[in-house]
Amino acid sequence: MHLENVQVIPERLAIGRRDWLLIVIAFVVSRVVLYAIGYFGAMHYNVETDYSDAVNIATALETDIPSMFCQFDCGWFQSIADVGYDTYPHGLTTGHAANWAFLPGFPMAGYWVGELLGIGTLNAFYLLTNLAFFFTLPLFFLCLRQLGQDLETSRFGVWLLAFSPFSIYFIAPYTESSFLLFTLAVFLFAYRHRWLWVGVAGALMAATRNLGVMVVFPVLILALQAYGWRELVRFGDRTWRVLLTLWVIPFALFSYMLYLHLHVGDGFAFKNIQLAWGRMFDNPFHYWLDGFETGGRKYYLSVVIALGWAMNGYLLYQRRYAEAVFMLICTMVPIVTSTNAFPRYLFGLYPTMLVMVLFVRNKPIMRPLILALSALLSAYFTIAWVNAKFFVV
């Protein structure tokens, strides 16, 4: 059965007390479980921190708990918040990397929250990450309801998102929670034809990650589905609202490009500096096939890419064209330069979680199995993360 592109009546979109309680419980339980798994995973599975008694563990972690989940790109976010953008490359072992690759939305929000509350940048990152994720849960619930899903299916979606396979990115001080929050806001407001708020949320997406600007394409598709191309080409009030929205969304990215031009003389430095991470433009199918030949971590990445394409095809089958286009762009653009980090990009997307919910919406017996598998993977990747295993990036 295909989903219809219709708007659900407002009475079905309210979040009742029971559902708010479910959301709070899912959020608290997922935070407690995943942070605890990371804590003990770092202490008992890392040979450098393998403490055998509680006293030594408590002493060792007195000042180390916040840094435990601050792995990989987290240091770049801190450098932007604490020092600002680099004036020349100096990072990584080659000395060719710079923090220009990371947009200012999340780091600067962390700086201002840290200053305002006096808690420091890193603690502010944790606060922002968890606050953002808390609000993704009701937004995801509302998106599912807006698409006509029943209450039980939508409640399952809340639990699935709370324990999604790559939940580590929703508890670590990273941009994924904020990006997903703004993405859900864009789609929910677009489903409801609230174009002003679509523009605001879309601009925040573009300020968080450079691929956020690509949401203009699904927004245009949803507008065409809502009004039809004949009405849009008449350039009435609705057309101008949609066009204004499409202009507002890229504003943050264009502003950042202007800043980079004035700061380092290259408005595309955020893209060009990717070379320092070994990302070079090539045929994405070449990267994909090469992963199977290389084996190891690359084989795993190529398998997940195939899974992502299958999910994309399922969205097209369900006639969710806007979500499918967004998913395609956000997964194909990264593998034009490398297969690295693909699982992170895939499972940080709203369309991916939508696919997982839609796939089992008429299969209630499969829901606990999918949730259990997802939770197990989230625990596994969390332990790998705190032990700095690169395959999880």
Coordinates of C-alpha atoms in Angstrom, one line a residue:
M1 CA 0.0 0.0 0.0
H2 CA 1.4 3.4 -1.0
L3 CA 1.3 6.5 1.2
E4 CA -0.8 9.3 -0.2
N5 CA 0.5 12.8 -0.3
V6 CA -2.3 14.3 1.8
Q7 CA -2.5 16.5 4.8
V8 CA -3.8 14.9 8.0
I9 CA -6.5 16.7 9.9
P10 CA -5.1 18.8 12.8
E11 CA -7.0 16.7 15.5
R12 CA -4.8 13.7 14.7
L13 CA -1.6 15.7 15.1
A14 CA -1.8 16.5 18.8
I15 CA 0.6 14.9 21.2
G16 CA -1.3 13.6 24.2
R17 CA -0.1 13.2 27.7
R18 CA 0.6 9.5 27.3
D19 CA 2.7 10.2 24.2
W20 CA 4.7 13.0 25.9
L21 CA 5.3 10.6 28.8
L22 CA 6.5 8.0 26.2
I23 CA 8.8 10.6 24.6
V24 CA 10.3 11.6 28.0
I25 CA 10.8 8.0 29.0
A26 CA 12.4 7.0 25.7
F27 CA 14.8 10.0 25.9
V28 CA 15.8 9.4 29.5
V29 CA 16.2 5.6 29.1
S30 CA 18.3 6.0 25.9
R31 CA 20.6 8.6 27.5
V32 CA 21.1 6.6 30.7
V33 CA 21.7 3.3 28.8
L34 CA 24.0 4.6 26.1
Y35 CA 26.1 6.8 28.3
A36 CA 26.5 3.9 30.8
I37 CA 27.5 1.6 28.0
G38 CA 30.0 4.1 26.8
Y39 CA 31.4 4.6 30.3
F40 CA 31.9 1.0 31.1
G41 CA 33.0 0.3 27.5
A42 CA 35.8 2.8 27.8
M43 CA 36.9 1.6 31.3
H44 CA 36.8 -2.2 30.8
Y45 CA 37.6 -2.7 27.1
N46 CA 40.3 -0.2 26.5
V47 CA 43.7 -1.6 27.7
E48 CA 44.9 1.9 28.5
T49 CA 42.0 2.5 31.0
D50 CA 41.2 -1.0 32.1
Y51 CA 40.6 -0.3 35.8
S52 CA 39.5 -3.2 38.0
D53 CA 38.1 -1.5 41.1
A54 CA 35.5 1.2 41.5
V55 CA 37.9 3.6 43.4
N56 CA 40.4 3.7 40.6
I57 CA 37.6 4.1 38.0
A58 CA 36.1 7.1 39.9
T59 CA 39.5 8.7 40.3
A60 CA 40.5 8.2 36.6
L61 CA 37.2 9.6 35.3
E62 CA 37.1 12.6 37.7
T63 CA 38.0 15.0 34.9
D64 CA 37.8 12.7 31.9
I65 CA 34.1 11.9 31.5
P66 CA 33.3 14.8 29.1
S67 CA 36.3 14.0 26.8
M68 CA 35.3 10.3 26.7
F69 CA 32.7 10.9 24.0
C70 CA 34.6 13.8 22.4
Q71 CA 36.2 11.8 19.6
F72 CA 37.4 12.7 16.1
D73 CA 35.7 15.8 14.7
C74 CA 34.7 17.0 18.2
G75 CA 38.1 18.6 18.5
W76 CA 37.5 20.6 15.4
F77 CA 34.2 21.9 16.8
Q78 CA 36.0 22.9 20.0
S79 CA 38.7 24.7 18.1
I80 CA 36.1 26.8 16.2
A81 CA 34.2 27.7 19.5
D82 CA 37.3 28.4 21.6
V83 CA 39.7 30.0 19.1
G84 CA 37.8 30.7 15.9
Y85 CA 38.5 29.7 12.3
D86 CA 42.1 28.9 11.3
T87 CA 44.0 31.4 9.2
Y88 CA 46.1 28.6 7.6
P89 CA 46.1 24.8 7.5
H90 CA 47.9 23.0 10.4
G91 CA 45.9 20.0 11.5
L92 CA 46.2 16.2 11.2
T93 CA 49.5 14.4 10.9
T94 CA 50.2 16.0 7.5
G95 CA 49.6 19.6 8.7
H96 CA 47.2 20.2 5.8
A97 CA 43.9 20.3 7.6
A98 CA 41.9 23.3 8.9
N99 CA 38.6 23.7 10.6
W100 CA 37.1 25.5 7.6
A101 CA 35.4 22.2 6.7
F102 CA 32.9 22.6 9.6
L103 CA 30.1 25.1 9.5
P104 CA 29.7 27.6 12.3
G105 CA 26.1 26.9 13.6
F106 CA 26.9 24.2 16.2
P107 CA 30.3 25.4 17.4
M108 CA 29.2 29.0 17.8
A109 CA 26.0 28.0 19.6
G110 CA 28.2 26.0 21.9
Y111 CA 30.4 29.0 22.5
W112 CA 27.5 31.3 23.4
V113 CA 25.7 28.7 25.6
G114 CA 29.0 27.9 27.4
E115 CA 29.6 31.6 28.0
L116 CA 26.1 32.3 29.1
L117 CA 25.8 29.4 31.5
G118 CA 29.5 29.4 32.5
I119 CA 29.8 25.7 31.8
G120 CA 32.5 25.7 29.1
T121 CA 32.3 24.8 25.4
L122 CA 32.4 21.0 25.7
N123 CA 29.7 20.8 28.3
A124 CA 27.6 23.2 26.2
F125 CA 28.0 20.9 23.3
Y126 CA 26.6 18.0 25.3
L127 CA 23.7 20.2 26.5
L128 CA 22.9 21.3 22.9
T129 CA 23.2 17.8 21.5
N130 CA 20.8 16.3 24.1
L131 CA 18.3 19.2 24.0
A132 CA 18.2 18.9 20.2
F133 CA 17.7 15.2 20.3
F134 CA 14.9 15.5 22.9
F135 CA 12.9 17.6 20.5
T136 CA 13.6 15.3 17.5
L137 CA 11.4 12.7 19.2
P138 CA 8.1 14.6 19.2
L139 CA 8.9 16.1 15.8
F140 CA 9.5 12.6 14.4
F141 CA 6.3 11.4 16.0
L142 CA 4.4 14.3 14.4
C143 CA 5.9 13.7 11.0
L144 CA 4.7 10.1 11.2
R145 CA 1.3 11.2 12.2
Q146 CA 1.2 13.8 9.4
L147 CA 1.9 11.0 6.9
G148 CA -1.1 9.1 8.2
Q149 CA 0.6 6.5 10.5
D150 CA -1.4 5.2 13.4
L151 CA -0.5 5.8 17.1
E152 CA 1.2 2.5 17.7
T153 CA 3.4 2.8 14.6
S154 CA 4.3 6.4 15.6
R155 CA 5.1 5.4 19.1
F156 CA 7.4 2.6 17.8
G157 CA 9.1 5.3 15.7
V158 CA 10.0 7.2 18.9
W159 CA 11.6 4.2 20.4
L160 CA 13.4 3.3 17.2
L161 CA 14.9 6.8 16.9
A162 CA 15.9 6.8 20.6
F163 CA 17.9 3.6 20.0
S164 CA 18.8 4.0 16.3
P165 CA 21.9 2.0 15.2
F166 CA 24.2 5.1 15.2
S167 CA 22.8 6.7 18.4
I168 CA 26.4 7.4 19.4
Y169 CA 26.1 10.5 17.2
F170 CA 23.1 11.6 19.1
I171 CA 24.8 11.5 22.5
A172 CA 28.3 12.6 21.4
P173 CA 29.0 16.4 21.0
Y174 CA 28.4 16.3 17.3
T175 CA 26.1 18.1 14.8
E176 CA 23.8 15.1 14.0
S177 CA 21.2 15.9 16.7
S178 CA 20.9 19.5 15.6
F179 CA 20.9 18.6 11.9
L180 CA 18.1 16.0 12.4
L181 CA 16.1 18.4 14.5
F182 CA 16.1 21.1 11.8
T183 CA 15.5 18.5 9.1
L184 CA 12.4 17.2 10.8
A185 CA 11.2 20.8 11.4
V186 CA 11.6 21.5 7.6
F187 CA 9.6 18.5 6.6
L188 CA 6.9 18.9 9.2
F189 CA 6.3 22.6 8.3
A190 CA 6.5 21.8 4.6
Y191 CA 3.8 19.0 5.1
R192 CA 1.7 21.7 6.7
H193 CA 2.5 24.4 4.2
R194 CA 4.0 26.7 6.8
W195 CA 6.6 28.1 4.4
L196 CA 8.1 30.9 6.6
W197 CA 9.1 28.3 9.3
V198 CA 10.4 26.0 6.5
G199 CA 12.7 28.8 5.6
V200 CA 13.9 29.4 9.1
A201 CA 14.5 25.7 9.8
G202 CA 16.2 25.2 6.4
A203 CA 18.6 28.1 7.1
L204 CA 19.5 26.6 10.4
M205 CA 20.1 23.3 8.6
A206 CA 22.5 25.0 6.2
A207 CA 24.3 26.7 9.1
T208 CA 24.8 23.3 10.7
R209 CA 26.1 21.2 7.8
N210 CA 26.8 22.2 4.2
L211 CA 24.5 19.5 2.8
G212 CA 21.6 21.2 4.7
V213 CA 21.3 23.6 1.8
M214 CA 20.2 20.7 -0.4
V215 CA 16.8 20.6 1.4
V216 CA 15.7 23.2 -1.2
F217 CA 15.0 20.3 -3.6
P218 CA 12.6 18.3 -1.4
V219 CA 10.9 21.5 -0.3
L220 CA 10.3 22.4 -4.0
I221 CA 8.9 18.9 -4.6
L222 CA 6.5 19.2 -1.6
A223 CA 5.3 22.6 -2.8
L224 CA 4.6 21.1 -6.3
Q225 CA 2.7 18.2 -4.7
A226 CA 0.7 20.7 -2.6
Y227 CA -0.2 23.3 -5.2
G228 CA 0.7 21.8 -8.6
W229 CA 3.0 23.3 -11.1
R230 CA 0.3 25.3 -12.9
E231 CA -0.5 27.3 -9.7
L232 CA 3.2 27.9 -9.0
V233 CA 3.9 29.3 -12.5
R234 CA 1.0 31.8 -12.0
F235 CA 3.2 33.5 -9.4
G236 CA 0.4 34.1 -6.9
D237 CA 0.9 34.6 -3.2
R238 CA 1.7 30.9 -2.6
T239 CA 4.3 31.0 -5.3
W240 CA 6.1 33.9 -3.8
R241 CA 6.0 32.3 -0.3
V242 CA 7.7 29.2 -1.7
L243 CA 10.2 31.2 -3.7
L244 CA 11.1 33.3 -0.7
T245 CA 11.6 30.1 1.3
L246 CA 13.9 28.7 -1.3
W247 CA 16.0 31.9 -1.2
V248 CA 16.1 32.0 2.6
I249 CA 17.5 28.5 3.1
P250 CA 20.9 29.0 1.4
F251 CA 21.5 32.3 3.2
A252 CA 23.5 30.9 6.1
L253 CA 25.8 28.9 3.8
F254 CA 26.3 31.9 1.4
S255 CA 27.2 34.0 4.4
Y256 CA 29.8 31.5 5.6
M257 CA 31.2 31.4 2.1
L258 CA 31.5 35.2 2.1
Y259 CA 33.3 35.0 5.5
L260 CA 35.7 32.4 4.2
H261 CA 36.4 34.6 1.1
L262 CA 37.3 37.5 3.4
H263 CA 39.1 35.4 6.0
V264 CA 41.3 33.1 3.8
G265 CA 40.6 34.2 0.3
D266 CA 38.6 31.1 -0.8
G267 CA 34.8 31.0 -0.5
F268 CA 34.9 27.3 -1.2
A269 CA 37.6 26.5 1.4
F270 CA 35.1 24.4 3.3
K271 CA 35.0 22.1 0.2
N272 CA 38.6 22.3 -1.0
I273 CA 40.1 21.5 2.5
Q274 CA 38.5 18.1 2.3
L275 CA 41.6 16.9 0.4
A276 CA 43.4 16.9 3.8
W277 CA 41.1 14.1 4.9
G278 CA 41.8 12.1 1.7
R279 CA 38.6 13.0 0.0
M280 CA 39.0 13.4 -3.8
F281 CA 36.3 13.6 -6.4
D282 CA 35.8 10.4 -8.4
N283 CA 33.1 8.1 -9.7
P284 CA 31.0 7.1 -6.6
F285 CA 30.4 3.6 -8.1
H286 CA 34.2 3.2 -8.4
Y287 CA 34.6 3.9 -4.6
W288 CA 31.7 1.5 -3.9
L289 CA 33.1 -1.4 -6.0
D290 CA 36.6 -0.7 -4.7
G291 CA 35.3 -1.3 -1.2
F292 CA 34.4 -4.9 -2.0
E293 CA 37.8 -5.5 -3.5
T294 CA 39.7 -3.8 -0.6
G295 CA 37.9 -5.7 2.1
G296 CA 37.9 -5.0 5.8
R297 CA 36.3 -1.7 6.9
K298 CA 35.9 -0.7 3.2
Y299 CA 33.8 -3.8 2.6
Y300 CA 31.5 -2.9 5.5
L301 CA 31.1 0.6 4.1
S302 CA 30.2 -0.7 0.6
V303 CA 27.6 -3.1 2.1
V304 CA 26.0 -0.2 4.0
I305 CA 26.0 1.9 0.8
A306 CA 24.0 -0.9 -0.9
L307 CA 21.6 -0.9 2.0
G308 CA 21.2 2.9 1.7
W309 CA 20.4 2.6 -2.0
A310 CA 17.8 -0.2 -1.2
M311 CA 16.2 2.1 1.3
N312 CA 16.1 4.9 -1.2
G313 CA 14.4 2.6 -3.7
Y314 CA 11.8 1.7 -1.0
L315 CA 11.0 5.4 -0.5
L316 CA 10.4 5.8 -4.3
Y317 CA 8.2 2.7 -4.2
Q318 CA 6.2 4.4 -1.4
R319 CA 6.0 7.6 -3.6
R320 CA 7.7 9.6 -0.9
Y321 CA 9.6 11.5 -3.6
A322 CA 10.7 14.5 -1.6
E323 CA 12.2 12.3 1.2
A324 CA 13.8 10.0 -1.4
V325 CA 15.5 13.0 -3.2
F326 CA 16.8 14.3 0.0
M327 CA 18.2 10.9 1.0
L328 CA 19.8 10.4 -2.4
I329 CA 21.5 13.8 -2.3
C330 CA 22.8 13.4 1.3
T331 CA 24.2 10.0 0.6
M332 CA 25.5 10.3 -2.9
V333 CA 27.4 13.6 -2.4
P334 CA 29.7 12.2 0.3
I335 CA 30.6 9.1 -1.7
V336 CA 31.6 11.2 -4.7
T337 CA 34.8 11.8 -2.6
S338 CA 35.0 8.7 -0.4
T339 CA 33.0 5.9 1.3
N340 CA 34.3 7.0 4.7
A341 CA 31.6 8.0 7.2
F342 CA 28.8 6.8 5.0
P343 CA 26.9 4.9 7.8
R344 CA 26.9 8.1 9.9
Y345 CA 25.5 10.1 7.1
L346 CA 22.8 7.5 6.3
F347 CA 21.5 6.9 9.8
G348 CA 21.5 10.5 10.7
L349 CA 18.8 11.2 8.2
Y350 CA 15.1 11.5 8.7
P351 CA 14.3 9.5 5.5
T352 CA 16.3 6.6 6.8
M353 CA 14.4 6.4 10.0
L354 CA 11.1 6.9 8.0
V355 CA 12.0 3.8 5.9
M356 CA 12.6 1.7 8.9
V357 CA 9.2 2.6 10.4
L358 CA 7.3 2.2 7.2
F359 CA 8.8 -1.2 6.5
V360 CA 7.3 -2.6 9.7
R361 CA 4.2 -0.6 9.9
N362 CA 2.0 -3.5 8.9
K363 CA 4.3 -6.1 10.5
P364 CA 3.9 -5.7 14.2
I365 CA 5.7 -9.0 14.9
M366 CA 8.8 -7.5 13.4
R367 CA 8.9 -4.4 15.4
P368 CA 10.5 -5.8 18.6
L369 CA 13.1 -7.6 16.4
I370 CA 14.0 -4.5 14.5
L371 CA 14.2 -2.4 17.8
A372 CA 16.3 -5.1 19.5
L373 CA 18.7 -5.3 16.6
S374 CA 18.9 -1.5 16.4
A375 CA 19.6 -1.2 20.1
L376 CA 22.3 -3.9 20.0
L377 CA 24.1 -2.1 17.2
S378 CA 23.8 1.2 19.0
A379 CA 25.5 -0.4 22.0
Y380 CA 28.2 -1.9 19.8
F381 CA 29.0 1.3 18.0
T382 CA 29.0 3.3 21.3
I383 CA 31.7 1.0 22.8
A384 CA 33.7 1.3 19.5
W385 CA 33.4 5.1 19.6
V386 CA 34.7 5.6 23.1
N387 CA 37.6 3.4 22.2
A388 CA 38.4 5.5 19.2
K389 CA 37.7 2.8 16.6
F390 CA 37.9 4.6 13.3
F391 CA 35.3 2.3 11.5
V392 CA 32.5 3.9 13.4
V393 CA 33.3 7.4 12.0

